Short mmCIF file of C-alpha atoms in Angstrom, two decimals:
data_model
loop_
_atom_site.label_atom_id
_atom_site.label_comp_id
_atom_site.label_asym_id
_atom_site.label_seq_id
_atom_site.Cartn_x
_atom_site.Cartn_y
_atom_site.Cartn_z
CA UNK Z 41 158.69 67.34 232.22
CA UNK Z 42 155.91 67.93 229.67
CA UNK Z 43 152.53 68.97 231.03
CA UNK Z 44 150.76 65.78 229.98
CA UNK Z 45 153.57 63.69 231.43
CA UNK Z 46 153.45 65.64 234.69
CA UNK Z 47 149.74 65.01 235.12
CA UNK Z 48 150.06 61.32 234.28
CA UNK Z 49 152.92 60.71 236.72
CA UNK Z 50 151.35 62.73 239.53
CA UNK Z 51 148.10 60.81 239.23
CA UNK Z 52 149.90 57.48 238.93
CA UNK Z 53 151.95 58.14 242.08
CA UNK Z 54 148.78 59.10 243.93
CA UNK Z 55 146.97 55.97 242.71
CA UNK Z 56 149.91 53.74 243.70
CA UNK Z 57 149.79 55.09 247.25
CA UNK Z 58 153.25 56.67 246.92
CA UNK Z 59 151.79 60.07 247.80
CA UNK Z 60 149.39 60.20 250.72
CA UNK Z 61 147.77 63.12 252.50
CA UNK Z 62 146.28 63.25 255.98
CA UNK Z 63 147.76 63.11 259.47
CA UNK Z 64 150.97 61.09 259.76
CA UNK Z 65 153.51 60.80 262.55
CA UNK Z 66 157.12 60.73 261.36
CA UNK Z 67 159.69 58.63 263.21
CA UNK Z 68 160.85 61.75 265.03
CA UNK Z 69 157.37 62.08 266.52
CA UNK Z 70 156.50 65.17 264.46
CA UNK Z 71 153.09 65.35 262.77
CA UNK Z 72 153.12 65.71 258.97
CA UNK Z 73 150.22 66.26 256.51
CA UNK Z 74 152.02 64.43 253.69
CA UNK Z 75 153.68 61.04 253.47
CA UNK Z 76 155.84 60.08 250.49
CA UNK Z 77 156.77 56.42 250.03
CA UNK Z 78 158.22 55.70 246.60
CA UNK Z 79 159.20 52.18 247.67
CA UNK Z 80 155.73 51.25 246.48
CA UNK Z 81 156.91 51.75 242.89
CA UNK Z 82 158.55 48.30 242.83
CA UNK Z 83 155.08 46.72 242.84
CA UNK Z 84 154.03 48.79 239.80
CA UNK Z 85 156.48 47.78 237.02
CA UNK Z 86 154.98 50.00 234.32
CA UNK Z 87 155.14 53.07 236.55
CA UNK Z 88 158.63 52.11 237.74
CA UNK Z 89 159.85 51.98 234.14
CA UNK Z 90 158.12 55.27 233.33
CA UNK Z 91 159.78 57.00 236.29
CA UNK Z 92 163.19 55.57 235.33
CA UNK Z 93 162.79 56.95 231.82
CA UNK Z 94 161.82 60.37 233.17
CA UNK Z 95 164.99 60.41 235.29
CA UNK Z 96 167.12 59.48 232.29
CA UNK Z 97 165.47 62.14 230.14
CA UNK Z 98 166.03 64.74 232.88
CA UNK Z 99 169.76 63.95 232.82
CA UNK Z 100 169.79 64.02 229.03
CA UNK Z 101 167.87 67.30 228.91
CA UNK Z 102 170.39 68.88 231.28
CA UNK Z 103 173.22 67.80 228.99
CA UNK Z 104 174.95 65.80 231.71
CA UNK Z 105 178.10 63.85 230.86
CA UNK Z 106 178.83 60.79 233.02
CA UNK Z 107 180.50 57.39 232.84
CA UNK Z 108 178.42 55.38 235.30
CA UNK Z 109 175.31 55.55 237.48
CA UNK Z 110 174.70 54.82 241.16
CA UNK Z 111 171.29 54.73 242.83
CA UNK Z 112 170.99 55.83 246.46
CA UNK Z 113 170.10 52.70 248.43
CA UNK Z 114 167.56 51.32 248.58
CA UNK Z 115 164.57 52.84 246.80
CA UNK Z 116 166.57 54.28 243.89
CA UNK Z 117 168.36 50.99 243.13
CA UNK Z 118 165.67 49.56 240.83
CA UNK Z 119 165.38 52.92 239.07
CA UNK Z 120 169.12 53.04 238.45
CA UNK Z 121 169.05 49.40 237.28
CA UNK Z 122 166.39 50.10 234.65
CA UNK Z 123 168.21 53.22 233.43
CA UNK Z 124 171.46 51.30 233.03
CA UNK Z 125 169.92 48.27 231.31
CA UNK Z 126 167.78 50.34 228.92
CA UNK Z 127 170.63 52.66 227.96
CA UNK Z 128 173.66 50.35 228.29
CA UNK Z 129 175.34 52.40 231.02
CA UNK Z 130 177.69 50.84 233.62
CA UNK Z 131 176.14 50.73 237.08
CA UNK Z 132 177.63 50.82 240.57
CA UNK Z 133 175.93 49.67 243.78
CA UNK Z 134 176.67 51.38 247.07
CA UNK Z 135 176.30 49.16 250.13
CA UNK Z 136 174.94 50.65 253.34
CA UNK Z 137 177.30 48.52 255.39
CA UNK Z 138 180.44 46.48 254.78
CA UNK Z 139 180.04 42.70 254.94
CA UNK Z 140 182.55 40.79 257.02
CA UNK Z 141 183.12 38.30 254.21
CA UNK Z 142 183.94 38.34 250.50
CA UNK Z 143 185.50 41.53 249.11
CA UNK Z 144 184.23 43.69 252.01
CA UNK Z 145 183.61 46.55 249.58
CA UNK Z 146 181.25 49.50 250.04
CA UNK Z 147 180.91 49.99 246.28
CA UNK Z 148 180.17 47.01 244.04
CA UNK Z 149 180.91 47.01 240.32
CA UNK Z 150 183.86 48.08 238.23
CA UNK Z 151 185.24 51.30 239.70
CA UNK Z 152 187.53 53.35 237.47
CA UNK Z 153 189.01 56.23 239.51
CA UNK Z 154 188.70 59.56 237.74
CA UNK Z 155 185.41 58.72 236.04
CA UNK Z 156 182.23 60.69 236.71
CA UNK Z 157 179.31 58.97 238.43
CA UNK Z 158 175.73 60.25 238.22
CA UNK Z 159 173.64 59.72 241.36
CA UNK Z 160 169.98 58.70 241.04
CA UNK Z 161 167.57 59.38 243.92
CA UNK Z 162 163.82 59.04 244.42
CA UNK Z 163 163.13 61.91 246.85
CA UNK Z 164 165.33 64.71 248.18
CA UNK Z 165 164.50 66.50 251.41
CA UNK Z 166 167.70 67.72 253.07
CA UNK Z 167 170.09 66.15 250.54
CA UNK Z 168 171.76 64.09 253.26
CA UNK Z 169 171.35 60.68 251.55
CA UNK Z 170 172.80 62.01 248.29
CA UNK Z 171 175.75 63.50 250.20
CA UNK Z 172 176.40 60.18 251.96
CA UNK Z 173 176.44 58.32 248.65
CA UNK Z 174 178.63 60.98 247.05
CA UNK Z 175 181.14 60.71 249.90
CA UNK Z 176 181.43 56.95 249.48
CA UNK Z 177 181.90 57.26 245.72
CA UNK Z 178 184.47 60.04 246.11
CA UNK Z 179 186.49 57.88 248.49
CA UNK Z 180 186.73 55.39 245.61
CA UNK Z 181 188.27 58.10 243.43
CA UNK Z 182 185.13 58.91 241.44
CA UNK Z 183 183.87 62.38 240.57
CA UNK Z 184 180.34 63.34 241.62
CA UNK Z 185 179.00 66.57 240.16
CA UNK Z 186 175.31 65.90 239.56
CA UNK Z 187 172.31 64.04 240.96
CA UNK Z 188 168.92 63.42 239.36
CA UNK Z 189 165.84 63.02 241.55
CA UNK Z 190 162.20 62.24 240.80
CA UNK Z 191 160.73 64.48 243.49
CA UNK Z 192 162.29 67.51 245.18
CA UNK Z 193 160.40 68.26 248.40
CA UNK Z 194 161.74 71.84 248.22
CA UNK Z 195 162.95 71.79 251.81
CA UNK Z 196 166.47 73.06 251.15
CA UNK Z 197 168.12 69.92 249.77
CA UNK Z 198 168.95 71.46 246.41
CA UNK Z 199 170.72 74.43 247.98
CA UNK Z 200 172.66 72.20 250.39
CA UNK Z 201 173.84 69.96 247.58
CA UNK Z 202 174.85 72.87 245.39
CA UNK Z 203 176.80 74.35 248.29
CA UNK Z 204 178.66 71.04 248.46
CA UNK Z 205 179.44 71.03 244.74
CA UNK Z 206 176.60 68.77 243.53
CA UNK Z 207 173.94 70.07 241.13
CA UNK Z 208 170.45 68.64 241.65
CA UNK Z 209 168.14 68.05 238.69
CA UNK Z 210 164.54 67.16 239.55
CA UNK Z 211 161.81 65.64 237.40
CA UNK Z 212 159.17 67.34 239.52
CA UNK Z 213 158.72 69.29 242.73
CA UNK Z 214 156.28 68.66 245.55
CA UNK Z 215 154.57 72.02 244.99
CA UNK Z 216 154.19 71.18 241.29
CA UNK Z 217 152.66 67.80 242.08
CA UNK Z 218 150.33 69.41 244.64
CA UNK Z 219 149.12 71.91 242.05
CA UNK Z 220 148.39 69.13 239.55
CA UNK Z 221 146.52 67.01 242.07
CA UNK Z 222 144.48 70.02 243.18
CA UNK Z 223 143.56 70.84 239.59
CA UNK Z 224 142.55 67.22 239.03
CA UNK Z 225 140.36 67.23 242.13
CA UNK Z 226 142.52 64.67 243.94
CA UNK Z 227 143.49 66.92 246.85
CA UNK Z 228 141.48 69.67 248.55
CA UNK Z 229 142.71 73.26 248.52
CA UNK Z 230 142.90 73.24 252.33
CA UNK Z 231 145.22 70.23 252.30
CA UNK Z 232 147.46 71.82 249.67
CA UNK Z 233 147.85 74.93 251.82
CA UNK Z 234 148.50 72.78 254.88
CA UNK Z 235 151.30 70.88 253.11
CA UNK Z 236 152.84 74.08 251.75
CA UNK Z 237 152.86 75.57 255.24
CA UNK Z 238 154.51 72.42 256.59
CA UNK Z 239 157.22 72.59 253.90
CA UNK Z 240 157.92 76.26 254.55
CA UNK Z 241 158.26 75.59 258.26
CA UNK Z 242 160.71 72.74 257.75
CA UNK Z 243 163.35 74.05 255.37
CA UNK Z 244 167.00 73.03 255.76
CA UNK Z 245 168.74 76.35 255.19
CA UNK Z 246 172.31 76.31 253.83
CA UNK Z 247 174.93 78.28 255.70
CA UNK Z 248 176.57 81.18 253.91
CA UNK Z 249 180.29 80.52 253.64
CA UNK Z 250 183.33 82.45 252.48
CA UNK Z 251 184.74 80.63 249.48
CA UNK Z 252 183.79 77.19 248.19
CA UNK Z 253 182.67 74.56 250.69
CA UNK Z 254 184.64 71.32 250.88
CA UNK Z 255 182.73 68.58 249.09
CA UNK Z 256 183.29 65.94 251.77
CA UNK Z 257 181.84 68.01 254.56
CA UNK Z 258 178.14 68.40 255.26
CA UNK Z 259 177.50 72.05 254.71
CA UNK Z 260 174.84 72.98 257.22
CA UNK Z 261 174.71 73.15 260.99
CA UNK Z 262 171.23 71.76 261.44
CA UNK Z 263 169.11 72.25 264.53
CA UNK Z 264 168.36 69.21 266.68
CA UNK Z 265 164.75 69.17 265.45
CA UNK Z 266 165.86 69.33 261.81
CA UNK Z 267 168.32 66.49 262.35
CA UNK Z 268 165.49 64.42 263.85
CA UNK Z 269 163.74 64.61 260.46
CA UNK Z 270 166.67 63.40 258.35
CA UNK Z 271 165.79 60.28 256.31
CA UNK Z 272 168.72 58.21 257.59
CA UNK Z 273 168.55 59.08 261.28
CA UNK Z 274 168.25 56.23 263.79
CA UNK Z 275 164.78 56.14 265.44
CA UNK Z 276 166.32 56.42 268.92
CA UNK Z 277 168.44 59.37 267.79
CA UNK Z 278 165.32 61.02 266.33
CA UNK Z 279 163.52 60.52 269.62
CA UNK Z 280 166.44 61.95 271.60
CA UNK Z 281 166.91 64.95 269.31
CA UNK Z 282 163.20 65.72 269.50
CA UNK Z 283 163.03 65.62 273.30
CA UNK Z 284 166.23 67.70 273.52
CA UNK Z 285 164.57 70.43 271.47
CA UNK Z 286 161.32 70.12 273.42
CA UNK Z 287 162.99 70.31 276.85
CA UNK Z 288 165.78 72.64 275.71
CA UNK Z 289 168.46 70.48 277.22
CA UNK Z 290 171.56 68.74 275.90
CA UNK Z 291 172.76 67.71 279.34
CA UNK Z 292 173.50 64.09 280.25
CA UNK Z 293 173.84 63.41 283.98
CA UNK Z 294 176.52 60.88 284.93
CA UNK Z 295 174.83 59.35 287.98
CA UNK Z 296 177.89 57.56 289.40
CA UNK Z 297 176.40 56.72 292.79
CA UNK Z 298 176.47 53.48 294.79
CA UNK Z 299 173.03 53.69 296.42
CA UNK Z 300 169.79 52.81 294.60
CA UNK Z 301 167.91 55.35 296.68
CA UNK Z 302 170.28 58.13 295.65
CA UNK Z 303 170.09 57.07 292.00
CA UNK Z 304 166.30 57.27 291.99
CA UNK Z 305 166.34 60.58 293.88
CA UNK Z 306 168.65 62.04 291.25
CA UNK Z 307 166.38 60.81 288.46
CA UNK Z 308 163.30 62.26 290.13
CA UNK Z 309 164.87 65.62 290.98
CA UNK Z 310 167.04 66.27 287.94
CA UNK Z 311 164.94 64.43 285.35
CA UNK Z 312 163.28 67.60 284.00
CA UNK Z 313 166.72 69.21 283.42
CA UNK Z 314 168.39 66.38 281.49
CA UNK Z 315 167.99 64.54 278.21
CA UNK Z 316 169.94 61.43 279.25
CA UNK Z 317 170.76 59.79 282.57
CA UNK Z 318 173.98 57.74 282.47
CA UNK Z 319 174.38 54.85 284.90
CA UNK Z 320 177.12 52.50 286.07
CA UNK Z 321 174.65 49.93 287.30
CA UNK Z 322 177.34 47.52 288.50
CA UNK Z 323 178.56 49.92 291.21
CA UNK Z 324 175.22 49.90 293.04
CA UNK Z 325 175.57 48.14 296.38
CA UNK Z 326 171.88 47.20 296.51
CA UNK Z 327 170.84 46.52 292.90
CA UNK Z 328 167.54 44.79 292.20
CA UNK Z 329 165.38 44.61 289.08
CA UNK Z 330 162.82 46.70 290.94
CA UNK Z 331 165.30 49.60 290.92
CA UNK Z 332 165.54 49.69 287.15
CA UNK Z 333 161.77 49.36 286.83
CA UNK Z 334 161.38 52.48 288.97
CA UNK Z 335 164.13 54.21 286.97
CA UNK Z 336 162.33 53.33 283.75
CA UNK Z 337 159.11 54.85 285.12
CA UNK Z 338 160.93 58.07 286.03
CA UNK Z 339 162.54 58.20 282.57
CA UNK Z 340 159.14 57.97 280.90
CA UNK Z 341 157.65 60.51 283.30
CA UNK Z 342 160.38 63.14 282.83
CA UNK Z 343 161.21 62.29 279.20
CA UNK Z 344 164.86 61.35 279.36
CA UNK Z 345 166.72 58.32 278.01
CA UNK Z 346 168.73 55.86 280.10
CA UNK Z 347 172.34 55.16 279.11
CA UNK Z 348 174.16 52.27 280.78
CA UNK Z 349 177.86 53.09 280.52
CA UNK Z 350 178.93 49.44 280.26
CA UNK Z 351 181.72 49.97 277.68
CA UNK Z 352 181.37 46.51 276.13
CA UNK Z 353 184.74 45.27 274.85
CA UNK Z 354 184.66 41.52 274.23
CA UNK Z 355 183.90 39.11 271.40
CA UNK Z 356 180.41 39.11 269.95
CA UNK Z 357 179.10 35.99 271.67
CA UNK Z 358 180.26 37.18 275.10
CA UNK Z 359 178.80 40.69 274.83
CA UNK Z 360 175.47 39.21 273.74
CA UNK Z 361 175.20 37.41 277.08
CA UNK Z 362 176.50 40.42 279.02
CA UNK Z 363 173.90 42.65 277.36
CA UNK Z 364 170.76 40.50 277.60
CA UNK Z 365 171.41 38.26 280.60
CA UNK Z 366 173.25 38.03 283.88
CA UNK Z 367 172.11 39.86 286.98
CA UNK Z 368 171.53 43.22 285.28
CA UNK Z 369 169.63 42.30 282.05
CA UNK Z 370 170.74 45.65 280.59
CA UNK Z 371 168.87 45.34 277.28
CA UNK Z 372 165.53 45.17 279.09
CA UNK Z 373 165.75 48.68 280.54
CA UNK Z 374 168.59 50.77 279.06
CA UNK Z 375 167.87 52.78 275.90
CA UNK Z 376 171.54 53.35 275.14
CA UNK Z 377 174.75 51.37 275.63
CA UNK Z 378 178.32 51.95 274.50
CA UNK Z 379 181.20 49.84 273.24
CA UNK Z 380 184.91 49.93 272.49
CA UNK Z 381 185.92 49.14 268.90
CA UNK Z 382 189.08 47.24 269.94
CA UNK Z 383 187.47 43.78 269.41
CA UNK Z 384 186.45 44.68 265.85
CA UNK Z 385 182.99 44.66 264.25
CA UNK Z 386 181.98 41.48 266.10
CA UNK Z 387 181.31 43.44 269.28
CA UNK Z 388 178.73 45.61 267.50
CA UNK Z 389 177.14 42.68 265.70
CA UNK Z 390 176.76 40.74 268.93
CA UNK Z 391 175.16 43.70 270.69
CA UNK Z 392 172.97 44.45 267.68
CA UNK Z 393 171.42 40.99 267.75
CA UNK Z 394 170.15 41.71 271.24
CA UNK Z 395 169.45 45.45 270.97
CA UNK Z 396 167.58 45.77 267.67
CA UNK Z 397 164.45 43.87 268.80
CA UNK Z 398 164.27 46.21 271.81
CA UNK Z 399 164.76 49.28 269.55
CA UNK Z 400 167.92 50.19 271.46
CA UNK Z 401 170.92 52.17 270.25
CA UNK Z 402 174.69 52.09 270.70
CA UNK Z 403 177.44 54.69 271.01
CA UNK Z 404 180.98 53.83 269.98
CA UNK Z 405 183.88 55.14 272.04
CA UNK Z 406 185.88 57.14 269.51
CA UNK Z 407 187.82 59.34 271.93
CA UNK Z 408 188.26 59.51 275.71
CA UNK Z 409 188.73 62.47 278.05
CA UNK Z 410 191.54 60.94 280.13
CA UNK Z 411 195.11 62.12 279.69
CA UNK Z 412 197.26 59.79 277.57
CA UNK Z 413 194.26 58.00 276.00
CA UNK Z 414 195.14 55.82 272.99
CA UNK Z 415 191.74 56.42 271.40
CA UNK Z 416 193.06 58.86 268.78
CA UNK Z 417 194.03 58.96 265.11
CA UNK Z 418 193.46 55.70 263.25
CA UNK Z 419 191.54 54.27 266.19
CA UNK Z 420 189.04 57.12 265.95
CA UNK Z 421 188.75 56.72 262.17
CA UNK Z 422 188.06 53.00 262.62
CA UNK Z 423 185.29 53.82 265.12
CA UNK Z 424 183.64 56.21 262.68
CA UNK Z 425 183.79 53.65 259.87
CA UNK Z 426 182.32 50.97 262.13
CA UNK Z 427 179.47 53.32 263.05
CA UNK Z 428 178.73 54.06 259.40
CA UNK Z 429 178.73 50.33 258.63
CA UNK Z 430 176.24 49.66 261.44
CA UNK Z 431 174.05 52.76 261.40
CA UNK Z 432 170.93 50.66 262.00
CA UNK Z 433 172.16 50.23 265.58
CA UNK Z 434 174.99 52.72 266.19
CA UNK Z 435 173.75 56.31 266.31
CA UNK Z 436 176.70 58.23 267.72
CA UNK Z 437 179.94 58.48 269.60
CA UNK Z 438 181.57 59.10 272.93
CA UNK Z 439 184.22 61.61 271.93
CA UNK Z 440 185.94 64.82 272.91
CA UNK Z 441 184.95 66.51 269.68
CA UNK Z 442 182.91 66.00 266.52
CA UNK Z 443 184.45 63.03 264.74
CA UNK Z 444 181.83 62.65 261.98
CA UNK Z 445 180.28 65.38 259.85
CA UNK Z 446 177.15 63.33 259.25
CA UNK Z 447 174.32 65.03 261.16
CA UNK Z 448 172.57 61.70 261.75
CA UNK Z 449 175.25 60.85 264.34
CA UNK Z 450 175.21 62.38 267.83
CA UNK Z 451 178.33 63.19 269.84
CA UNK Z 452 178.43 62.81 273.63
CA UNK Z 453 181.38 64.39 275.44
CA UNK Z 454 182.40 63.50 279.03
CA UNK Z 455 184.85 65.43 281.20
CA UNK Z 456 182.84 68.67 281.29
CA UNK Z 457 182.83 71.24 284.10
CA UNK Z 458 181.84 74.89 284.18
CA UNK Z 459 185.49 75.73 284.74
CA UNK Z 460 188.12 73.93 282.62
CA UNK Z 461 190.86 72.04 284.44
CA UNK Z 462 191.66 68.49 285.60
CA UNK Z 463 192.17 66.14 288.52
CA UNK Z 464 195.16 64.19 289.85
CA UNK Z 465 194.02 60.96 288.13
CA UNK Z 466 194.45 62.23 284.59
CA UNK Z 467 190.88 63.40 283.92
CA UNK Z 468 190.79 66.56 281.77
CA UNK Z 469 187.84 68.94 282.05
CA UNK Z 470 186.51 71.28 279.37
CA UNK Z 471 183.76 73.92 279.66
CA UNK Z 472 180.33 73.48 278.00
CA UNK Z 473 181.13 76.32 275.60
CA UNK Z 474 184.41 74.71 274.58
CA UNK Z 475 182.76 71.33 274.02
CA UNK Z 476 179.58 72.45 272.19
CA UNK Z 477 180.77 75.56 270.37
CA UNK Z 478 184.39 74.87 269.54
CA UNK Z 479 184.57 71.08 269.55
CA UNK Z 480 181.22 70.62 267.82
CA UNK Z 481 179.79 68.05 270.23
CA UNK Z 482 176.05 67.74 270.89
CA UNK Z 483 175.60 66.52 274.45
CA UNK Z 484 177.72 67.22 277.53
CA UNK Z 485 178.15 64.47 280.14
CA UNK Z 486 178.51 65.87 283.65
CA UNK Z 487 179.01 63.91 286.87
CA UNK Z 488 181.10 65.29 289.69
CA UNK Z 489 180.41 68.89 288.70
CA UNK Z 490 176.76 68.35 289.68
CA UNK Z 491 176.99 65.57 292.26
CA UNK Z 492 179.50 67.47 294.40
CA UNK Z 493 177.30 70.60 294.60
CA UNK Z 494 175.29 71.40 297.73
CA UNK Z 495 172.28 72.21 295.54
CA UNK Z 496 172.36 69.63 292.74
CA UNK Z 497 169.27 70.92 290.93
CA UNK Z 498 170.57 74.48 290.86
CA UNK Z 499 173.94 73.27 289.57
CA UNK Z 500 172.32 71.02 286.95
CA UNK Z 501 170.34 74.02 285.70
CA UNK Z 502 173.58 76.00 285.36
CA UNK Z 503 175.06 73.25 283.19
CA UNK Z 504 171.84 72.87 281.19
CA UNK Z 505 171.66 76.58 280.42
CA UNK Z 506 175.37 76.81 279.58
CA UNK Z 507 175.20 73.86 277.19
CA UNK Z 508 171.94 74.97 275.57
CA UNK Z 509 173.10 78.54 275.08
CA UNK Z 510 176.30 77.21 273.51
CA UNK Z 511 174.19 75.13 271.12
CA UNK Z 512 172.06 78.15 270.19
CA UNK Z 513 175.19 80.19 269.67
CA UNK Z 514 176.47 77.48 267.33
CA UNK Z 515 173.30 77.91 265.30
CA UNK Z 516 173.66 81.70 265.46
CA UNK Z 517 170.34 81.88 267.27
CA UNK Z 518 169.86 84.40 270.06
CA UNK Z 519 168.52 82.78 273.21
CA UNK Z 520 165.46 84.48 274.66
CA UNK Z 521 165.63 85.78 278.21
#
C-alpha cells in the first residue's frame, strides 16, 4: 500500500473507532491494550469502499488468479460484495450454520468444482477463521490457495496458513499501523510499546513438520490459553480454557454420588484440583434447589464449571422443558449439558433456545467408552457436523479421541483410570497419557478411580498431575518440578 494511502486508511480506521487503545478485557478474560473491531466499517460507506478497493488491489498486485471470491462471515461479507460488484467477479457466501429448510447448503451461489476461490478477510490473528472457510469451500470441490486480509495482527496467522497451503496477502500490518498512528500523534509511544509487547507474548507458533501438512487439518497444537483467544471460540469454552491454564488442571470429576452432603463435600474438597464437576443430579436421594445453590457457590469459589450429564435425547420441544423446568431446573445452575445426536438437529435447537440466554454451553456425544457402542463412524461424523452448524451453543464433544481438528472445540473423554483396563459391565478404561497424548483429547473425566480411593484428594491430585503433564508433553513443554 502506498505511503499516502497507508496514512489515510490508518487514520480513517482510528477515527471510525475500528482501532481502539486502552485497557480491554477479551472474552477469554485476558486483558489487552488494543481492540480491533472492523464491523464498524459498515456504518462508514466511503471507508468501506476504500478498504474493499485496497483488498482488490492487493490481490491484483500479487498477481493472483481466481474464479470467485468468498468473504469470511460476517465482517468480510460486505467487503467481498463490493469487490465482486465493482469488478464483476462471481461471489460465494459461506453460511456459519446449515438451515433446516430450503437447500440446506453451507455455501450459497454457483459452485463449480475445480475452480479457485479467493478468500477475503478483515483481520487475521491465528488464521483459524480463514482455515474454517477454506475447509468448507474445499469440501465443495473448490481450490483455495490464497487469502487477502486488510490487517495482519502478526500473531502467527500468516505462518499457520502457509503451513496449511494458503498464502496470506495483507494490505497492512498492526505494527505498520501503530507506527503511522504514532508518527501522526494519534497514539503515545508508551502505548505502541505496550501493544507490541502484547503481540509478541501472544504469537500462535506453527509446528515444524516433516513434509507438507494436509490442508484440511489445523496445523498447530495450540495451548489452552491460546485457544481461549481464538476469534470463533465459544465464550464458555474460552472461560474454561482460561481457568484450566490458570489452575493447571484438565481434570473433570464425575461425582456420581447419591447423597447431597457427599456431593457438596466432594466439591469443597476437590474443587481446587478440577476444572469441571460432572453431576447426575437425578440420582440424588435428597435433592433440593438449595443443594444446587450451594454447589454453584462452591463452583464460583473454587473456579470450576458444573456439567450436568443429562444426555438429552428427545425432540426439541420435550428437551426444552426437561432443560428449563421440572424438579431440577437444570438451565438455572449447570454451565454445561450434553446431548445425543440421534434425534437430529432439533434436540440442539430446543436446548439452545433455553441455554443461550443463560450463556450455557453444550457437548455432543460423538463417541462412548462402553464396549460395543454404536457411536462410531457416520454417527460421529454427523455429531461433528451438527456441532459446527451450532457453534454458538455447542463447544465440544464427549468422545474417546479427538474427532474435530478445530481448536475451538473441546474434547472430554470418560472411562479414564491411572491403569488401563475394564470392568465386567463393558466399561473400557484408558490412562490419562493415552487419552491426552495419543488420542488428542483435552479433558479427562474420572469417577470411580477417585471416588473409590481412601484419600480422594490425594488420588485426584494424581489424576490432575498425570493429565496436565500429558498435556504439556503434547505441547512439547517440559513441566517444572
